[in-house]
Amino acid sequence: MSSSSPLTSSSEIPLQETGDVFLCYHDNYIAKSFLLDLNSALSQAGFNVYMNNHSLTTEYQTNFSALEASKTSIIVFSSNFDASTWFLEELEKILECRRTTRQVVMPLFYDVDPSDVRQQKGVFAQNWWFRNNKSRRYRAALSEVANMLGFDVRDSRDESQCINRIVQALTRLIQDKDLFVAKHPVGVIAQVQDVIQLLNNGQPEHTIIVGIWGMNGVGKTTIARATYNQMGFFFEGQSFLENVNEIWNRDGDLSLRQQLLSDIYKPEVLNTTAPSGMEEFRKTLCRKKIFLVLDNLNNLDQLNALCGSHEWFGHGSRIIITTRDRSLLHSLPDDHVYKMKYMDTTQSLELFSWYAFRKSGPIESYASLCQDVVQYCGGWPLALEVIGSFLFGRPAAEWEIVWEKIKTNGNHVVMEKLRTGFDDLQRGEKEIFLKIATLFIGMDKDDVIQTLDYADPDIGIRVLVDKSLVTIDSNNRIGMHTLVRAMGGEIIRQRSIGMAETKMYDVFLSFRGPDSRAKFIAHLGSSLQNAGIHVFKDEDGIRRGDKISESLLEAITQSSISVVVFSRSYANSKWCMMELEKIVEMSRTKGMVVVPVFYEVDPTDVRNQTGDFGKEFDSLISTTEVNEYTKIPTKVYEYKKWIWKTALKEVGNNAGAVVIKSRDENEDVKKIVESVTLLLDKTKLFVADHPVGVESRVQDVIKLLNSQKSKEPLLLGIWGMGGIGKTTIAKAVYNEIHRDFEAKSFLFNVRESWKLDNDKVALQQQLLSDIYKTTKIKIGTIDSGKNILPEILSQKRIFLVIDDVNKEDQLNTLCGNRKWFGERSIIIITTRDKDLLSRLEVDHVYKMKEMDDRESLELFNWHAFKQQIPSNAFTELSRDVVKYCGGLPLALKVIGSFLVNKKSEAVWKSVLEKLKLIPNVEVLEKLRISFDGLSDYDVEDIFLDIAFFFTGMDQEDVIEILKDCGHFPEIGISILVQQSLVTVDRENKIGMHDLLRDMAREIVSKKSKEGSKEPNRLWRYEDVRELPKDTISLYVKGLTLKMPRLESPTCLQTKEFEKMNRLKLLQFAGVKLDGDYKYLSKDLRWLCWHGFPLQFTPKDLHQGSLVALDLQYSYLKQVWREDQLLVKLKILNLSHSQLLRHTPDFSNLPNLEKLILEDCPSLSSVCSTIGQARKIQLINLKDCTGLRELPKSIYTLDSVKTLILSGCTQIDKLEEDIEQMKSLTTLDGDNTAITRVPFAVKMRTPIGSGLLPGDNYPDWLTFNSNSSSVSFEVPQVEGRSLKTIMCIIVYSSSPDNTTTESFEVLLGVINCTKDTKQVYNIDRSLALFDEEEWQSLISNIEPGNKIDVIVGFTNEFIVKETTIYLVYDEPNEEQTNDSHETDENDIVSSGNENLGCNYFDWYNAEVAEKDLIIMKQKRRLEVLTRVSDEQDQQLVEERKKVLEQNERIDEQNQKIVGLESGLDTTMKWMKIWRNCTLVLVMVLMYKMMV
């Protein structure tokens, strides 16, 4: 081409006003044809090109607007340049556009050396321009542009090819054909420039290799892609091999080499298959100047196969290698290593905001939380992206909850990404990493090396540093990224709870078919299968193609143990060697157990590749193939030689079985199977570091499991609150009994897995794989799983544990019903929700027991002191912590571990005080799961109300109060009990674990902070003091303030409560109020003020809305000075008010249901208006020692169920009018002056006489047992004879038979001394059987006789307790006058007691458990026998009626043929019922007591 003609007119070169490309040149004599050809080629490619039409004699003609509108500027440097002012300004403008609009700048060096331009040498040093006052600007601009990547077209043999390359590069740049870098490339440009500078830091003609090194997710690939986009098109060939490690493992090295050559030699150029031989591959590669990125290299084999040395590549090539293992880069003489930088705070916040808010900055209300996230992520891009995306779209109230969970448990995606680096470590390196993560952060490296008890810990730490898992700072201190450390903690946690990966196969069997299958393998495989071991064996010939099958690789990874059968020709099979390579990899990274079997081959030959075995190996290595590209024979497996030799040596050194010229292969196979079985059994689930109290609970569960007598599957639920150890016990039970079943499965943490749809099917698939050991059956959907699982599960006797269930769908999906399972299968479900177990109709529910004090202290000591007993200085503090934890294992472990390094008593006390105010986060999150699972806001409110105000109160009272607050407490409390959040004891008291109470307080506190409002429930003095003063109204539902008793009362101003106008629940203890009570809320439903300081309730205290008024321990003399009409009041409790003299006017309390005046000694009378309280059910006057009598109107109350007079020492009689109290079921008259019992009390059915003698009174001898039988020896009583026998039976019933109208009692009496047996059949309608028969029985009993009494029911009632009284006749009159008080050993039953004097009296079974009849009276026997003549006559008449009834059941008595048959029948009816408890009192007398 000619270069003599200048370009001076627009007619010669077409011009455009604006374009895609701005063409900048500065030489009038530049080759005309080159610019024309370049412009033409760009135009034909569809680009708009702008060429500045300027005359070099006229300055400042550059069209800056066209320059600014262009996407790319091409600057042409030549030897005949003219350094004019316009060119300087044009050059500076181009650089400005590059910085501000990211315009791409491409320099072309036409006939000048790029280094001359960069350093202003040669012709660029001769121009006068560099000697004037603007030379510094000019030099800076030239240096900056010349340092950019461009095209050197000097000495180009083919200008057209050079122009085509330029056009191709621009095409990719302009048309956005670059590799995708990042959705939000925050901070990318700066790091890309750093890498480009390293790539340019050397002679242009030299090959430069740069390694990009850093932990997973830090952005290595992102930076490599961006660098590739900026530089790749300047080279003759480009290739970006992404994720080399994955492709290598999947397809092998050959496919990677083919892809690399295909990228560089395009298909139209490279028509033949790429060379596969290493030498030919290298020779082909070095023909061009290329730009190559090898992404995610993970081992030395990959590096050697793709980038052996600098000489592999053409002059001027640039190679980037990304890896998380710096040691790989050390093995190659790379030119530079770029260590990835973490993002700074500003970059982190911007990136996080893009994903969390879809903009560059956070929303103001989220700013504080965003800062927490950014700090947590530590500048790690992956974590910022994942967590930001996870939080996107969530309301502020939910953010903090989710964020707390992430901080505690981590994010699954983030942890899995980090885990990859850990999994690549050797076993020893893993243990060193975990030790550092938990113990040694911040310590001196040399000190750590001395501490670590491992071989070569220095090397181990060096490996961790190379793999970006650990850092060593300039002070030799060991460091670790926050999230890497969190990952270490999570690994330890998973180990502790046994979350080991479930394998699909027990054993992978590797063998060479031709020389071992017929002789040995078939026998070994079948024996393993017969032992219940699931074996993968390549029976289907899945080895096909040129690379090892993905199915085979998956089978290896999904096996717990590999058995490698080395035979003579094993090492001559490429498939066997590939299997062995993968097996060794799994052994190193995943801890797979490898068992070698040396079949007709010496182990030494395997280890050293000698003998016939070595020859076979050498034969494989020397295998050659003709390269289709070069037509040259190549050794195919040469590069694998050292990998395979190492694998053979490693496995050959393992202990295994040697089978050479065996006389008894059966015995050899048996030993191998036994060895494998033993190894598999070692994979028990981890239970606990310190299994305190586990064994006793495991035995309790196993006892329930063994109770199943039928062949039906048994379902057992383990139920309890979070952190109580349900999973721990389930794992221990699993370890104990799983070997007894054909198949077993333990599905961990179903609640968490259920959150994702894919995981639901995965759980079904895991269950199928565990039981059936197959991958051939695939479950596509949940519904298809419900069809497949029953067919599979029902074929075997299985043991299944489904852990942490919280939804009915989970049970329906994983264990629909009993028909799903084979005979005698056992299914254990752990849950917090008892209702789920009821719906599944489980056979047994094992309620988890909290640890007792001894167990709690021992477990705490192990975690806090690493020993069973605490140091003396911390004994009492340890007991305080144990008391706080309330027997909850999780709290004991977490808090104990937290205190392990705290050696100061002051620190311990501070921690304990803090915990009482701010619960431990880890414990709190575990407990909160149940609360978060409540789907009803009403139930949540009821839980919070109980936690703050109502623990320890009667359930009925709480229900009444909450009802009037607008809640639905019956169903709400039921749900809370089912969810293990609340308990209701036998006395109907509501309870709650202290840590659940603390959790409730924390929930309320956090909600108030989220909403920037006051808490709606207050419980601390500081809360009241810190309430906002400038608010008109405060939404405070309840306030409880209990001050220490030993301190003087706390004084508050009533004015402070004026704004709490919606206060419904108010509880004070040790508090005084000053001011007008009118300021207190008019909406109060419950006022509980212990220690109320006034003598009367203030008139201006509005009480019209009160449902319950509890003023115990008050200074009241009278409740109201002026009576008030309180229509809603149902509960009035003034107990322990020592000064109380008068009861209120009950006519103003029309709906009062409970009156509790216990221990009010100054009370002398009860207002007669009590008779107008027609709805009252409970009157408790216990220990009112000043009370002399009851008003007669009290006897007119037919609504009263319970009347307690015990301790009223001045009350000496009950009126006969008591018969009007038709609902009375409980009458407690213990320790009163009553000497005469109203006849109506004796005769009335549900209540009986109400008086029982004390045990061991001289005339009453007592024998009892907690069963249906009593054995005793009749004593000798001087001066007295046996008059009658009284039998008291306590029994339990179910709701189904509670109201049974007709039932029979079998009473068997055996005189063992005289060998006589008598059986009595007593109907419910019968009051007394034949007196003569009973007289005969009693007369036959003599002192010294051994007697057995056995009782039973015909209708499935269960006898809980049996008591026998031997009643003797009275002594003479003198003896009677000697008063004798009974021992305080009264009969107190949990059932309903019912006593008659000389007849059978049956308790109405419809009365609930709470209506227990406990009739007590301690006084002389003579009181019982003093009955008026009128009463005697009534008793006689009643007795006649009873005898008439007796005649109607003679036929039934005749059916009893003997004691043995009667007793056998009795045992048939013995079945446990767990509901209401009733009491039957039978009095068997021979004659009337006179």
mmCIF file of C-alpha atoms in Angstrom, residues 471-675:
data_model
loop_
_atom_site.group_PDB
_atom_site.id
_atom_site.type_symbol
_atom_site.label_atom_id
_atom_site.label_comp_id
_atom_site.label_asym_id
_atom_site.label_seq_id
_atom_site.Cartn_x
_atom_site.Cartn_y
_atom_site.Cartn_z
ATOM 1 C CA THR A 471 -5.186 -15.807 57.635
ATOM 2 C CA ILE A 472 -1.920 -14.918 59.365
ATOM 3 C CA ASP A 473 -1.429 -11.207 59.990
ATOM 4 C CA SER A 474 1.779 -9.225 60.288
ATOM 5 C CA ASN A 475 1.877 -9.951 64.037
ATOM 6 C CA ASN A 476 1.719 -13.714 63.398
ATOM 7 C CA ARG A 477 -1.850 -13.822 64.728
ATOM 8 C CA ILE A 478 -4.301 -16.346 63.331
ATOM 9 C CA GLY A 479 -7.471 -14.911 61.847
ATOM 10 C CA MET A 480 -10.534 -16.161 60.024
ATOM 11 C CA HIS A 481 -13.403 -14.567 58.161
ATOM 12 C CA THR A 482 -16.509 -14.294 60.329
ATOM 13 C CA LEU A 483 -18.590 -16.477 58.036
ATOM 14 C CA VAL A 484 -15.881 -19.092 57.667
ATOM 15 C CA ARG A 485 -15.763 -19.288 61.432
ATOM 16 C CA ALA A 486 -19.554 -19.573 61.530
ATOM 17 C CA MET A 487 -19.317 -22.403 59.024
ATOM 18 C CA GLY A 488 -16.895 -24.200 61.347
ATOM 19 C CA GLY A 489 -19.323 -23.806 64.217
ATOM 20 C CA GLU A 490 -22.151 -25.168 62.073
ATOM 21 C CA ILE A 491 -20.080 -28.217 61.113
ATOM 22 C CA ILE A 492 -19.426 -28.936 64.777
ATOM 23 C CA ARG A 493 -23.118 -28.468 65.555
ATOM 24 C CA GLN A 494 -24.113 -30.859 62.771
ATOM 25 C CA ARG A 495 -21.652 -33.403 64.071
ATOM 26 C CA SER A 496 -23.085 -33.033 67.559
ATOM 27 C CA ILE A 497 -26.646 -33.733 66.458
ATOM 28 C CA GLY A 498 -25.701 -36.536 64.115
ATOM 29 C CA MET A 499 -26.734 -34.819 60.894
ATOM 30 C CA ALA A 500 -24.596 -37.121 58.825
ATOM 31 C CA GLU A 501 -25.416 -37.413 55.160
ATOM 32 C CA THR A 502 -27.696 -40.351 54.471
ATOM 33 C CA LYS A 503 -26.096 -42.681 51.942
ATOM 34 C CA MET A 504 -28.027 -44.562 49.274
ATOM 35 C CA TYR A 505 -25.770 -47.611 49.393
ATOM 36 C CA ASP A 506 -23.963 -49.294 52.234
ATOM 37 C CA VAL A 507 -21.182 -50.685 50.064
ATOM 38 C CA PHE A 508 -19.714 -49.917 46.629
ATOM 39 C CA LEU A 509 -18.062 -53.032 45.201
ATOM 40 C CA SER A 510 -15.142 -52.335 42.828
ATOM 41 C CA PHE A 511 -13.774 -55.330 40.905
ATOM 42 C CA ARG A 512 -12.448 -56.545 37.541
ATOM 43 C CA GLY A 513 -15.113 -58.784 36.039
ATOM 44 C CA PRO A 514 -13.280 -61.315 33.831
ATOM 45 C CA ASP A 515 -10.968 -62.729 36.496
ATOM 46 C CA SER A 516 -13.072 -62.429 39.669
ATOM 47 C CA ARG A 517 -16.818 -62.293 38.998
ATOM 48 C CA ALA A 518 -17.492 -65.995 38.490
ATOM 49 C CA LYS A 519 -15.213 -67.188 41.250
ATOM 50 C CA PHE A 520 -15.673 -64.737 44.031
ATOM 51 C CA ILE A 521 -17.683 -61.547 43.416
ATOM 52 C CA ALA A 522 -21.079 -63.203 43.043
ATOM 53 C CA HIS A 523 -20.580 -65.021 46.341
ATOM 54 C CA LEU A 524 -19.374 -61.889 48.138
ATOM 55 C CA GLY A 525 -22.176 -59.710 46.759
ATOM 56 C CA SER A 526 -24.955 -62.118 47.682
ATOM 57 C CA SER A 527 -23.525 -62.635 51.179
ATOM 58 C CA LEU A 528 -23.451 -58.904 51.790
ATOM 59 C CA GLN A 529 -27.031 -58.589 50.553
ATOM 60 C CA ASN A 530 -28.161 -61.472 52.770
ATOM 61 C CA ALA A 531 -26.651 -59.662 55.747
ATOM 62 C CA GLY A 532 -28.955 -56.721 55.064
ATOM 63 C CA ILE A 533 -26.188 -54.641 53.481
ATOM 64 C CA HIS A 534 -27.223 -52.760 50.354
ATOM 65 C CA VAL A 535 -24.492 -53.200 47.736
ATOM 66 C CA PHE A 536 -23.894 -51.324 44.494
ATOM 67 C CA LYS A 537 -22.433 -53.644 41.902
ATOM 68 C CA ASP A 538 -21.971 -52.763 38.202
ATOM 69 C CA GLU A 539 -24.215 -55.566 37.014
ATOM 70 C CA ASP A 540 -25.825 -53.475 34.285
ATOM 71 C CA GLY A 541 -22.615 -52.492 32.560
ATOM 72 C CA ILE A 542 -23.032 -48.782 33.040
ATOM 73 C CA ARG A 543 -19.419 -48.158 31.992
ATOM 74 C CA ARG A 544 -19.832 -46.865 28.468
ATOM 75 C CA GLY A 545 -18.245 -44.172 26.334
ATOM 76 C CA ASP A 546 -14.845 -42.583 26.713
ATOM 77 C CA LYS A 547 -15.322 -41.369 30.271
ATOM 78 C CA ILE A 548 -16.435 -42.872 33.531
ATOM 79 C CA SER A 549 -20.224 -42.870 33.846
ATOM 80 C CA GLU A 550 -21.902 -40.211 35.970
ATOM 81 C CA SER A 551 -24.081 -42.991 37.433
ATOM 82 C CA LEU A 552 -20.972 -44.820 38.588
ATOM 83 C CA LEU A 553 -19.489 -41.701 40.147
ATOM 84 C CA GLU A 554 -22.780 -40.992 41.917
ATOM 85 C CA ALA A 555 -22.895 -44.552 43.225
ATOM 86 C CA ILE A 556 -19.419 -44.120 44.743
ATOM 87 C CA THR A 557 -20.324 -40.826 46.412
ATOM 88 C CA GLN A 558 -23.588 -42.332 47.697
ATOM 89 C CA SER A 559 -21.873 -45.277 49.399
ATOM 90 C CA SER A 560 -20.671 -45.465 52.998
ATOM 91 C CA ILE A 561 -17.931 -48.032 52.373
ATOM 92 C CA SER A 562 -15.999 -49.135 49.290
ATOM 93 C CA VAL A 563 -14.788 -52.728 49.002
ATOM 94 C CA VAL A 564 -12.035 -52.920 46.365
ATOM 95 C CA VAL A 565 -11.297 -56.425 45.113
ATOM 96 C CA PHE A 566 -7.766 -56.364 43.659
ATOM 97 C CA SER A 567 -7.233 -59.171 41.202
ATOM 98 C CA ARG A 568 -4.405 -59.872 38.768
ATOM 99 C CA SER A 569 -5.744 -57.752 35.903
ATOM 100 C CA TYR A 570 -7.524 -55.108 38.007
ATOM 101 C CA ALA A 571 -4.871 -52.466 37.200
ATOM 102 C CA ASN A 572 -5.168 -53.141 33.446
ATOM 103 C CA SER A 573 -8.707 -51.722 33.379
ATOM 104 C CA LYS A 574 -9.062 -47.997 32.871
ATOM 105 C CA TRP A 575 -12.546 -48.230 34.392
ATOM 106 C CA CYS A 576 -11.248 -49.895 37.537
ATOM 107 C CA MET A 577 -8.514 -47.311 37.899
ATOM 108 C CA MET A 578 -10.967 -44.441 37.407
ATOM 109 C CA GLU A 579 -13.179 -46.005 40.067
ATOM 110 C CA LEU A 580 -10.208 -46.326 42.392
ATOM 111 C CA GLU A 581 -9.214 -42.716 41.770
ATOM 112 C CA LYS A 582 -12.712 -41.535 42.759
ATOM 113 C CA ILE A 583 -12.801 -43.854 45.777
ATOM 114 C CA VAL A 584 -9.505 -42.445 47.066
ATOM 115 C CA GLU A 585 -10.788 -38.917 46.495
ATOM 116 C CA MET A 586 -13.909 -39.724 48.579
ATOM 117 C CA SER A 587 -11.712 -41.260 51.255
ATOM 118 C CA ARG A 588 -9.622 -38.111 51.490
ATOM 119 C CA THR A 589 -12.411 -35.549 51.330
ATOM 120 C CA LYS A 590 -15.453 -37.312 52.803
ATOM 121 C CA GLY A 591 -13.904 -39.904 55.071
ATOM 122 C CA MET A 592 -15.158 -42.914 53.115
ATOM 123 C CA VAL A 593 -13.949 -46.216 54.572
ATOM 124 C CA VAL A 594 -12.048 -48.325 51.992
ATOM 125 C CA VAL A 595 -11.653 -52.079 52.530
ATOM 126 C CA PRO A 596 -9.211 -53.823 50.133
ATOM 127 C CA VAL A 597 -9.569 -57.506 49.265
ATOM 128 C CA PHE A 598 -6.444 -59.004 47.672
ATOM 129 C CA TYR A 599 -7.814 -61.823 45.530
ATOM 130 C CA GLU A 600 -5.012 -64.040 44.233
ATOM 131 C CA VAL A 601 -2.603 -61.109 44.317
ATOM 132 C CA ASP A 602 0.030 -60.103 46.851
ATOM 133 C CA PRO A 603 -0.650 -56.821 48.704
ATOM 134 C CA THR A 604 2.996 -55.814 48.155
ATOM 135 C CA ASP A 605 2.531 -56.068 44.395
ATOM 136 C CA VAL A 606 -0.493 -53.793 44.612
ATOM 137 C CA ARG A 607 1.303 -51.207 46.730
ATOM 138 C CA ASN A 608 4.449 -51.140 44.608
ATOM 139 C CA GLN A 609 3.008 -52.173 41.211
ATOM 140 C CA THR A 610 5.344 -55.121 40.946
ATOM 141 C CA GLY A 611 4.958 -58.694 39.768
ATOM 142 C CA ASP A 612 2.149 -59.669 37.418
ATOM 143 C CA PHE A 613 -0.040 -56.950 38.902
ATOM 144 C CA GLY A 614 2.602 -54.335 38.062
ATOM 145 C CA LYS A 615 2.929 -55.640 34.517
ATOM 146 C CA GLU A 616 -0.776 -55.223 33.989
ATOM 147 C CA PHE A 617 -0.561 -51.681 35.294
ATOM 148 C CA ASP A 618 2.389 -50.844 33.039
ATOM 149 C CA SER A 619 0.444 -52.252 30.106
ATOM 150 C CA LEU A 620 -2.406 -49.838 30.789
ATOM 151 C CA ILE A 621 -0.075 -46.855 31.154
ATOM 152 C CA SER A 622 1.740 -47.647 27.911
ATOM 153 C CA THR A 623 -1.511 -47.812 25.934
ATOM 154 C CA THR A 624 -1.265 -45.563 22.853
ATOM 155 C CA GLU A 625 -3.768 -44.096 20.487
ATOM 156 C CA VAL A 626 -3.161 -42.421 17.109
ATOM 157 C CA ASN A 627 -3.968 -38.767 17.309
ATOM 158 C CA GLU A 628 -6.425 -37.923 14.542
ATOM 159 C CA TYR A 629 -5.094 -34.389 14.292
ATOM 160 C CA THR A 630 -1.374 -35.045 14.214
ATOM 161 C CA LYS A 631 -1.515 -38.722 13.134
ATOM 162 C CA ILE A 632 1.114 -39.401 15.811
ATOM 163 C CA PRO A 633 0.720 -42.249 18.390
ATOM 164 C CA THR A 634 0.278 -40.880 21.928
ATOM 165 C CA LYS A 635 0.329 -42.502 25.378
ATOM 166 C CA VAL A 636 -3.225 -41.875 26.514
ATOM 167 C CA TYR A 637 -2.843 -42.398 30.280
ATOM 168 C CA GLU A 638 0.664 -41.109 30.865
ATOM 169 C CA TYR A 639 -0.629 -38.046 32.706
ATOM 170 C CA LYS A 640 -2.614 -40.346 35.075
ATOM 171 C CA LYS A 641 0.361 -42.514 35.980
ATOM 172 C CA TRP A 642 1.305 -40.842 39.241
ATOM 173 C CA ILE A 643 -2.311 -40.328 40.340
ATOM 174 C CA TRP A 644 -3.080 -44.015 39.941
ATOM 175 C CA LYS A 645 0.189 -45.194 41.460
ATOM 176 C CA THR A 646 -0.539 -43.084 44.539
ATOM 177 C CA ALA A 647 -4.076 -44.460 44.770
ATOM 178 C CA LEU A 648 -2.853 -48.066 44.550
ATOM 179 C CA LYS A 649 -0.277 -47.467 47.241
ATOM 180 C CA GLU A 650 -2.761 -45.700 49.517
ATOM 181 C CA VAL A 651 -5.469 -48.371 49.321
ATOM 182 C CA GLY A 652 -2.926 -51.191 49.296
ATOM 183 C CA ASN A 653 -1.655 -49.984 52.681
ATOM 184 C CA ASN A 654 -5.123 -50.334 54.247
ATOM 185 C CA ALA A 655 -5.921 -53.353 56.394
ATOM 186 C CA GLY A 656 -7.989 -55.813 54.398
ATOM 187 C CA ALA A 657 -8.562 -59.430 53.468
ATOM 188 C CA VAL A 658 -6.003 -61.556 51.631
ATOM 189 C CA VAL A 659 -7.516 -64.429 49.639
ATOM 190 C CA ILE A 660 -4.702 -66.376 47.975
ATOM 191 C CA LYS A 661 -5.132 -70.072 47.161
ATOM 192 C CA SER A 662 -7.841 -70.219 49.785
ATOM 193 C CA ARG A 663 -9.103 -73.631 50.879
ATOM 194 C CA ASP A 664 -12.378 -72.221 52.144
ATOM 195 C CA GLU A 665 -13.664 -69.168 50.279
ATOM 196 C CA ASN A 666 -16.898 -69.357 52.243
ATOM 197 C CA GLU A 667 -15.026 -68.585 55.423
ATOM 198 C CA ASP A 668 -13.132 -65.756 53.737
ATOM 199 C CA VAL A 669 -16.374 -64.205 52.502
ATOM 200 C CA LYS A 670 -17.928 -64.587 55.945
ATOM 201 C CA LYS A 671 -15.048 -62.690 57.570
ATOM 202 C CA ILE A 672 -15.282 -59.896 55.009
ATOM 203 C CA VAL A 673 -19.026 -59.576 55.600
ATOM 204 C CA GLU A 674 -18.525 -59.513 59.378
ATOM 205 C CA SER A 675 -15.878 -56.832 59.030
#
